[in-house]
Short mmCIF file of C-alpha atoms in Angstrom, two decimals:
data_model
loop_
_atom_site.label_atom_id
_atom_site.label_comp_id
_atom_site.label_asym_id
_atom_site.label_seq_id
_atom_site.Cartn_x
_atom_site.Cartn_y
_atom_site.Cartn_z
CA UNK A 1 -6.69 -88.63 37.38
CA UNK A 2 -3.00 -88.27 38.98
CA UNK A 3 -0.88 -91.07 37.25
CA UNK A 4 -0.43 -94.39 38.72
CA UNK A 5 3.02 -96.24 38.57
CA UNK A 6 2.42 -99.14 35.92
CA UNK A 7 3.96 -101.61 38.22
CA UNK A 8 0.69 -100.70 40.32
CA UNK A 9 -1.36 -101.81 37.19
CA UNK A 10 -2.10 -105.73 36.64
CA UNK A 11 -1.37 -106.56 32.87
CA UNK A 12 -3.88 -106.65 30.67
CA UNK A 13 -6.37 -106.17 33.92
CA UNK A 14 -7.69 -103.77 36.69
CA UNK A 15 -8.70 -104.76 39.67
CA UNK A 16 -12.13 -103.47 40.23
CA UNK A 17 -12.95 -101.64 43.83
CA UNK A 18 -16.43 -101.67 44.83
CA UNK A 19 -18.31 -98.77 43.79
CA UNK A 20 -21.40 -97.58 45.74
CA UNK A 21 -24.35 -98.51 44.23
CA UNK A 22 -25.37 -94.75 44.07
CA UNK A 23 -22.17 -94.36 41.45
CA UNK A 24 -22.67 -96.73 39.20
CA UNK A 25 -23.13 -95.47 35.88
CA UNK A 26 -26.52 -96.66 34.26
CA UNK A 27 -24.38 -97.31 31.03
CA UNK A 28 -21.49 -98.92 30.91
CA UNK A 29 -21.02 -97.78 27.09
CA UNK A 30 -22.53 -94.49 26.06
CA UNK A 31 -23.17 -93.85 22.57
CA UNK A 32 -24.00 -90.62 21.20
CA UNK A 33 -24.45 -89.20 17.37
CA UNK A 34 -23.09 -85.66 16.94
CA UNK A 35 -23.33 -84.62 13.03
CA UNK A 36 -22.43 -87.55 11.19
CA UNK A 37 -19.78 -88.70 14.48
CA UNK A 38 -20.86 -91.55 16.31
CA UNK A 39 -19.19 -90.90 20.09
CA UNK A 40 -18.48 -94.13 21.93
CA UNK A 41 -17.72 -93.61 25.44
CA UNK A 42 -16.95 -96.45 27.57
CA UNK A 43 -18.25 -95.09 30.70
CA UNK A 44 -16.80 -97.22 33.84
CA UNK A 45 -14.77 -94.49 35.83
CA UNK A 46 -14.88 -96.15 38.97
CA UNK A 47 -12.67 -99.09 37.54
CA UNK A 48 -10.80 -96.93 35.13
CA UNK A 49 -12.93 -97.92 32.30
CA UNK A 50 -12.37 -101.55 32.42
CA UNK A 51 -13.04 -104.16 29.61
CA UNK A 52 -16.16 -106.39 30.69
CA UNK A 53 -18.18 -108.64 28.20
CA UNK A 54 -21.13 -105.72 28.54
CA UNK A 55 -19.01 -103.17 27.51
CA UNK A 56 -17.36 -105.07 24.72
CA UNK A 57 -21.01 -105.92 23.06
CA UNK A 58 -21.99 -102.54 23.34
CA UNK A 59 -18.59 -101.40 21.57
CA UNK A 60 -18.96 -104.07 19.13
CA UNK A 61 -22.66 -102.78 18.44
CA UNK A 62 -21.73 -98.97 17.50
CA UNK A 63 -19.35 -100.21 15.56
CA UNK A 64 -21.73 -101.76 13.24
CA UNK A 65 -23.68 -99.18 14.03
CA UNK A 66 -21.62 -96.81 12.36
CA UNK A 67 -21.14 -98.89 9.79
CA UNK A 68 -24.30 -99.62 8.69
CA UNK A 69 -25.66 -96.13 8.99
CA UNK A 70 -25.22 -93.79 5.65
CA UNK A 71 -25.80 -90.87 7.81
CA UNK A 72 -22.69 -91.84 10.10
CA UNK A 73 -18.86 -91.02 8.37
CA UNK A 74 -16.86 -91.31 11.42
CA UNK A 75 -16.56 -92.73 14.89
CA UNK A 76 -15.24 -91.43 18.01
CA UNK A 77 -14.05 -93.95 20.76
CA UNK A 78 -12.83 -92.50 24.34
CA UNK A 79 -13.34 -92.90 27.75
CA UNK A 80 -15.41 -91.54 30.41
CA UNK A 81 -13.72 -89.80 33.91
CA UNK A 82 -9.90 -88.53 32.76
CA UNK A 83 -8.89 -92.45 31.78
CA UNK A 84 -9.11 -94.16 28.08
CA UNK A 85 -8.59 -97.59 29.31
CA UNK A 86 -6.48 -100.01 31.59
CA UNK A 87 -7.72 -102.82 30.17
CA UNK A 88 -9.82 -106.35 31.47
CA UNK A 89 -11.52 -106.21 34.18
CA UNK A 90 -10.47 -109.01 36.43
CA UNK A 91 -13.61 -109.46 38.33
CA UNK A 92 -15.36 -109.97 35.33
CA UNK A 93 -12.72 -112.26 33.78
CA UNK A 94 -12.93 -114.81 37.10
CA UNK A 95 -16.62 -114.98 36.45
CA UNK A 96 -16.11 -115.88 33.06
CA UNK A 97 -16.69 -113.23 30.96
CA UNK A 98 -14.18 -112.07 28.25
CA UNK A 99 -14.09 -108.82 26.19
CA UNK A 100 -12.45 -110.12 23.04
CA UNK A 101 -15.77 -110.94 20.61
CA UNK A 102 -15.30 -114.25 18.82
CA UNK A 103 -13.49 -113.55 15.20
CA UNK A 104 -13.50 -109.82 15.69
CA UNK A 105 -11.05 -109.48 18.94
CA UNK A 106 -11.48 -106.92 21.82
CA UNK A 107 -14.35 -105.20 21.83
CA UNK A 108 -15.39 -106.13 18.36
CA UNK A 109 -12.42 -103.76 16.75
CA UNK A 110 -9.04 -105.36 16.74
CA UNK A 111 -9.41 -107.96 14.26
CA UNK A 112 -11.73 -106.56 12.21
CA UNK A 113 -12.18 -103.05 12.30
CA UNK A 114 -15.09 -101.19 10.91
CA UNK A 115 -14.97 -99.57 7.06
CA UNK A 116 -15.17 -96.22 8.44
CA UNK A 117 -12.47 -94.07 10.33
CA UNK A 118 -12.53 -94.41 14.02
CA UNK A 119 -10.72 -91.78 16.01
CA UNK A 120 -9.16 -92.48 19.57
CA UNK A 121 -9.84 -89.42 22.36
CA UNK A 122 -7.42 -90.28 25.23
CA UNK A 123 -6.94 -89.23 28.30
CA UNK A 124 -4.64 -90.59 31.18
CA UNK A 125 -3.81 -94.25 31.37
CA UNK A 126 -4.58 -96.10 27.77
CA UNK A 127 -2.94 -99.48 29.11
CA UNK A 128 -2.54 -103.45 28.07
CA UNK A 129 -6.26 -104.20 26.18
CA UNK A 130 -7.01 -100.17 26.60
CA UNK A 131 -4.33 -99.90 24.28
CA UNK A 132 -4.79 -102.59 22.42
CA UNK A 133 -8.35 -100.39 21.78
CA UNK A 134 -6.08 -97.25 20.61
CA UNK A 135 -4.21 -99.36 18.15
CA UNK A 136 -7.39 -100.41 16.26
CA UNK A 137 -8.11 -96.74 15.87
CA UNK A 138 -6.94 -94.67 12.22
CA UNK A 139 -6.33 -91.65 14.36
CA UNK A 140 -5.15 -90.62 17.64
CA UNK A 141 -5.69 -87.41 20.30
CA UNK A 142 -4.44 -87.41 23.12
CA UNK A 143 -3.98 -85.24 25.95
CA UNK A 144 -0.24 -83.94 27.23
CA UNK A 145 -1.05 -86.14 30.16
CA UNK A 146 -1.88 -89.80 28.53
CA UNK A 147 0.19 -92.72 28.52
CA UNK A 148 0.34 -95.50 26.62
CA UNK A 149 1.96 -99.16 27.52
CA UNK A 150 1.92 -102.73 26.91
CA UNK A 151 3.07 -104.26 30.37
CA UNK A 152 2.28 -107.83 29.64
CA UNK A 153 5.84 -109.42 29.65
CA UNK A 154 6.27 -107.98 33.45
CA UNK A 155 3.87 -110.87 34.09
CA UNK A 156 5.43 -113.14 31.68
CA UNK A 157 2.58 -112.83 29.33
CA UNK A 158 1.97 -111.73 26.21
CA UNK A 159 0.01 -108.94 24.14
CA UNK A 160 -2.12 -110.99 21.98
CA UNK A 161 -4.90 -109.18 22.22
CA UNK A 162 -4.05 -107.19 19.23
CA UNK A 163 -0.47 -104.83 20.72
CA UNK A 164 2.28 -107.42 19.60
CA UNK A 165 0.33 -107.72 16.07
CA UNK A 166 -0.77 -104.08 15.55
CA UNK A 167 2.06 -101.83 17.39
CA UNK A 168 4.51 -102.37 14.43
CA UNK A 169 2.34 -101.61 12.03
CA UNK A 170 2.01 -98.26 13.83
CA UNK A 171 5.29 -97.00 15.23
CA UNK A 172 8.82 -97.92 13.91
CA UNK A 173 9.81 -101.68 14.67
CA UNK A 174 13.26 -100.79 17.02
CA UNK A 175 10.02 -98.73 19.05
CA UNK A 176 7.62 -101.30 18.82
CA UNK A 177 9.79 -103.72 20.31
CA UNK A 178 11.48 -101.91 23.13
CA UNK A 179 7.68 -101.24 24.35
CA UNK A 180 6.55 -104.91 24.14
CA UNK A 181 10.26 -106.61 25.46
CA UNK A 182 10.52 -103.55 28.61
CA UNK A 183 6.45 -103.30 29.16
CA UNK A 184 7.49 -99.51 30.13
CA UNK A 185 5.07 -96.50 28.93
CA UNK A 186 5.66 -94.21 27.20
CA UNK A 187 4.24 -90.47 27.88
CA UNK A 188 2.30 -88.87 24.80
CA UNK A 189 4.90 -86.30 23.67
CA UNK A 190 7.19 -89.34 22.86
CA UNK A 191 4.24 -91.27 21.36
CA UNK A 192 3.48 -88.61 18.87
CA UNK A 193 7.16 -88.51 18.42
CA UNK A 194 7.32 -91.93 17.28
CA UNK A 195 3.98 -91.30 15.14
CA UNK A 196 1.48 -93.22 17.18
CA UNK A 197 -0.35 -89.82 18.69
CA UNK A 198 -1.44 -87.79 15.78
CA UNK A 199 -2.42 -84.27 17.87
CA UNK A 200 -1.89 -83.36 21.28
CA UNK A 201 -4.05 -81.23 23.54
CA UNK A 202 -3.14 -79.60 26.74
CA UNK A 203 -4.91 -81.89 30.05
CA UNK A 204 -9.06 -82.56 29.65
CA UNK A 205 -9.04 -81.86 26.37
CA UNK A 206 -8.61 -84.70 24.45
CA UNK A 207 -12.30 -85.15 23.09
CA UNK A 208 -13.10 -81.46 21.95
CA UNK A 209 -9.72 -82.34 19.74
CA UNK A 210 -10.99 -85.82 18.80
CA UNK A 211 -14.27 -84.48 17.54
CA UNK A 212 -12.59 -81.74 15.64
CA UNK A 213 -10.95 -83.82 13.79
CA UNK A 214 -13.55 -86.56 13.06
CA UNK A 215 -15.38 -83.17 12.01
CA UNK A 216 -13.07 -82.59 9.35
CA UNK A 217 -12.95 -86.12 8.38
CA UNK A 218 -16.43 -86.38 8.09
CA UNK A 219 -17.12 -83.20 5.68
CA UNK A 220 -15.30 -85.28 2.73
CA UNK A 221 -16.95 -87.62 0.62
CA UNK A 222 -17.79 -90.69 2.43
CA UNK A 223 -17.19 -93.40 -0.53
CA UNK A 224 -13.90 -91.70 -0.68
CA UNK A 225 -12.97 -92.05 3.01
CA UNK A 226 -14.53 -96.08 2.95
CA UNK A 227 -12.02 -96.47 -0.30
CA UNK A 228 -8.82 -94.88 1.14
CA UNK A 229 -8.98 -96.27 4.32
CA UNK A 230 -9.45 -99.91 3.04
CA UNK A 231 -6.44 -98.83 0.38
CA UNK A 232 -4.51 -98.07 3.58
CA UNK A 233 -5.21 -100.47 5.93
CA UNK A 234 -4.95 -103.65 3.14
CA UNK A 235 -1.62 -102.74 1.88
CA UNK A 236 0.67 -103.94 4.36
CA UNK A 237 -0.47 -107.32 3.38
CA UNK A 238 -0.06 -106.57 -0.43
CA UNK A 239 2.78 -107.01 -2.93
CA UNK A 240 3.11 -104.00 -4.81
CA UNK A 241 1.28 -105.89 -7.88
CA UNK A 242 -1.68 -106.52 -6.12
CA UNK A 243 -1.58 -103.40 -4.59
CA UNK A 244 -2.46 -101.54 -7.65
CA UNK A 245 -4.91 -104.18 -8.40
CA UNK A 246 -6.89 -103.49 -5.28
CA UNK A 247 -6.52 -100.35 -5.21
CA UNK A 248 -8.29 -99.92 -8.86
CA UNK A 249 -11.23 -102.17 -7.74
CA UNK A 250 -11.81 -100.37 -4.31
CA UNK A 251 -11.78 -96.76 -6.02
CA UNK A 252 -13.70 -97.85 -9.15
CA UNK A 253 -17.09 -97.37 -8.08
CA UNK A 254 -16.19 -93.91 -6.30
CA UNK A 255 -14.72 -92.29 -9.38
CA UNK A 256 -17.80 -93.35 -10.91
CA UNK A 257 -20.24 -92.25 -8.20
CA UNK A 258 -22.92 -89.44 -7.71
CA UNK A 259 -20.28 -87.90 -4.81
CA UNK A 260 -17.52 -87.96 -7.17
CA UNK A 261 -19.47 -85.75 -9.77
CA UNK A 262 -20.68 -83.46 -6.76
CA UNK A 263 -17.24 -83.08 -5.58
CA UNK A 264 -16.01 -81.64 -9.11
CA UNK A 265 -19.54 -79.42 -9.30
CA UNK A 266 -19.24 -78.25 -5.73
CA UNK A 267 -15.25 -77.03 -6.81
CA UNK A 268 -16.10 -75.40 -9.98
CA UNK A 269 -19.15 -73.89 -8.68
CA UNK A 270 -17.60 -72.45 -5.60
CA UNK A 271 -19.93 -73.71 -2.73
CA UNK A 272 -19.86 -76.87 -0.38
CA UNK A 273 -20.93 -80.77 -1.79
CA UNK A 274 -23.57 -82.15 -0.76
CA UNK A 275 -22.65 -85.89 -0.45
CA UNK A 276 -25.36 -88.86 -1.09
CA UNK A 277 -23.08 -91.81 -0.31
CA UNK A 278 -23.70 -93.26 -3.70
#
């Protein structure tokens, strides 16, 4: 979709136009299992995929989903018609609803993510709570064409919804700050510049990338991807002590595993593992 000045954008919110009743997608969320990928599309292109309670649930749900499923490694989360997100829809908000699930944030994701890695496919606008969305996400594609922003404090509010928490943990801190104090975007060459984005594709082809990489993801052991993204993701909140600590009881049990024992059978015998998640 041609870009749209983020002054034009409410924080956090997108006004929702009416949409014949002819257009309106039959899902809001559409989830879709493509070898060992769970796909997650939030599919509201008619208000540039904005963040209802329905949509949040149904988020929420593949998430646990994907989770819960051995035969699932990784997740895929994007969104439908050439936008990611631009964040709460307002119409929904005035009647009440929120998309932030209770303990877990928006959309189920930001507080508590799920075990497995979740990869972000963006395209166009990935604004305010759409953002928010991309920063609970390991990994990042995103087309030439996406932008990414935080423009709560041109409404004198605030990103609590997970962007003044979670950008610092994901770009440098002078970066992190100059986003969240201007509320500017930024375009995705700079944001892989600054390390948010990690592969760019040329315009529509965000996914394909997204599910390339969740591919390779997926082919390794999954006790082993579990263990090193809970290694990863807890040690910003460890000393360097209790790092190690951790770390030895999370990995443990996958040095010990069946997978772990395929993995070094698979090498020596020259041919692929076949992974049992146990």
């Amino acid at each position: 979709m041609d870009e749209v000045p983020v002054d034009e954008v409410p924080v956090d919110e997108v006004p929702v136009d009416e949409v014949p009743v002819d257009e309106v997608p039959v899902d809001e969320v559409l989830v879709e299992r493509r070898n060992g990928v769970l796909l997650v599309t939030i599919n509201r292109p008619g208000t540039r995929n904005a963040l209802n309670r329905t949509v949040a649930e149904t988020v929420a749900a593949a998430v646990d989903e994907l989770d819960a499923d051995d035969e699932l490694r990784v997740g895929v989360l994007t969104g439908a018609g050439g936008t990611f997100s631009a964040g709460m829809d307002l119409k929904a908000f005035l009647r009440g609803e929120s998309p932030a699930i209770e303990g877990r944030g928006l959309c189920g994701i930001t507080q508590t993510p799920p075990r497995k890695p979740l990869v972000a496919a963006v395209e166009g606008w990935a604004l305010a709570g759409g953002f928010e969305l991309v920063l609970a996400c390991d990994l990042v594609v995103a087309a030439e064409t996406a932008r990414f922003g935080v423009p709560e404090v041109k409404r004198s509010l605030v990103a609590a919804g997970g962007g003044a928490l979670l950008l610092p943990t994901r770009v440098p801190a002078n970066v992190a700050m100059e986003m969240l104090l201007t509320g500017d975007p930024i375009d995705a060459r700079r944001a892989a510049e600054v390390g948010l984005v990690n592969r760019l594709t040329p315009e529509g082809g965000a996914l394909d990338g997204a599910l390339a990489l969740a591919g390779t993801v997926a082919a390794n052991g999954p006790l082993a991807l579990t263990a090193t993204k809970a290694v990863v993701r807890g040690s910003a909140d460890w000393t360097t002590a209790e790092g190690w600590a951790r770390q030895a009881d999370l990995v443990a049990p996958v040095f010990a595993s069946e997978d772990a024992r395929e993995g070094a059978a698979a090498f020596a015998e020259k041919r692929r593992p076949v992974w049992r998640g146990r």
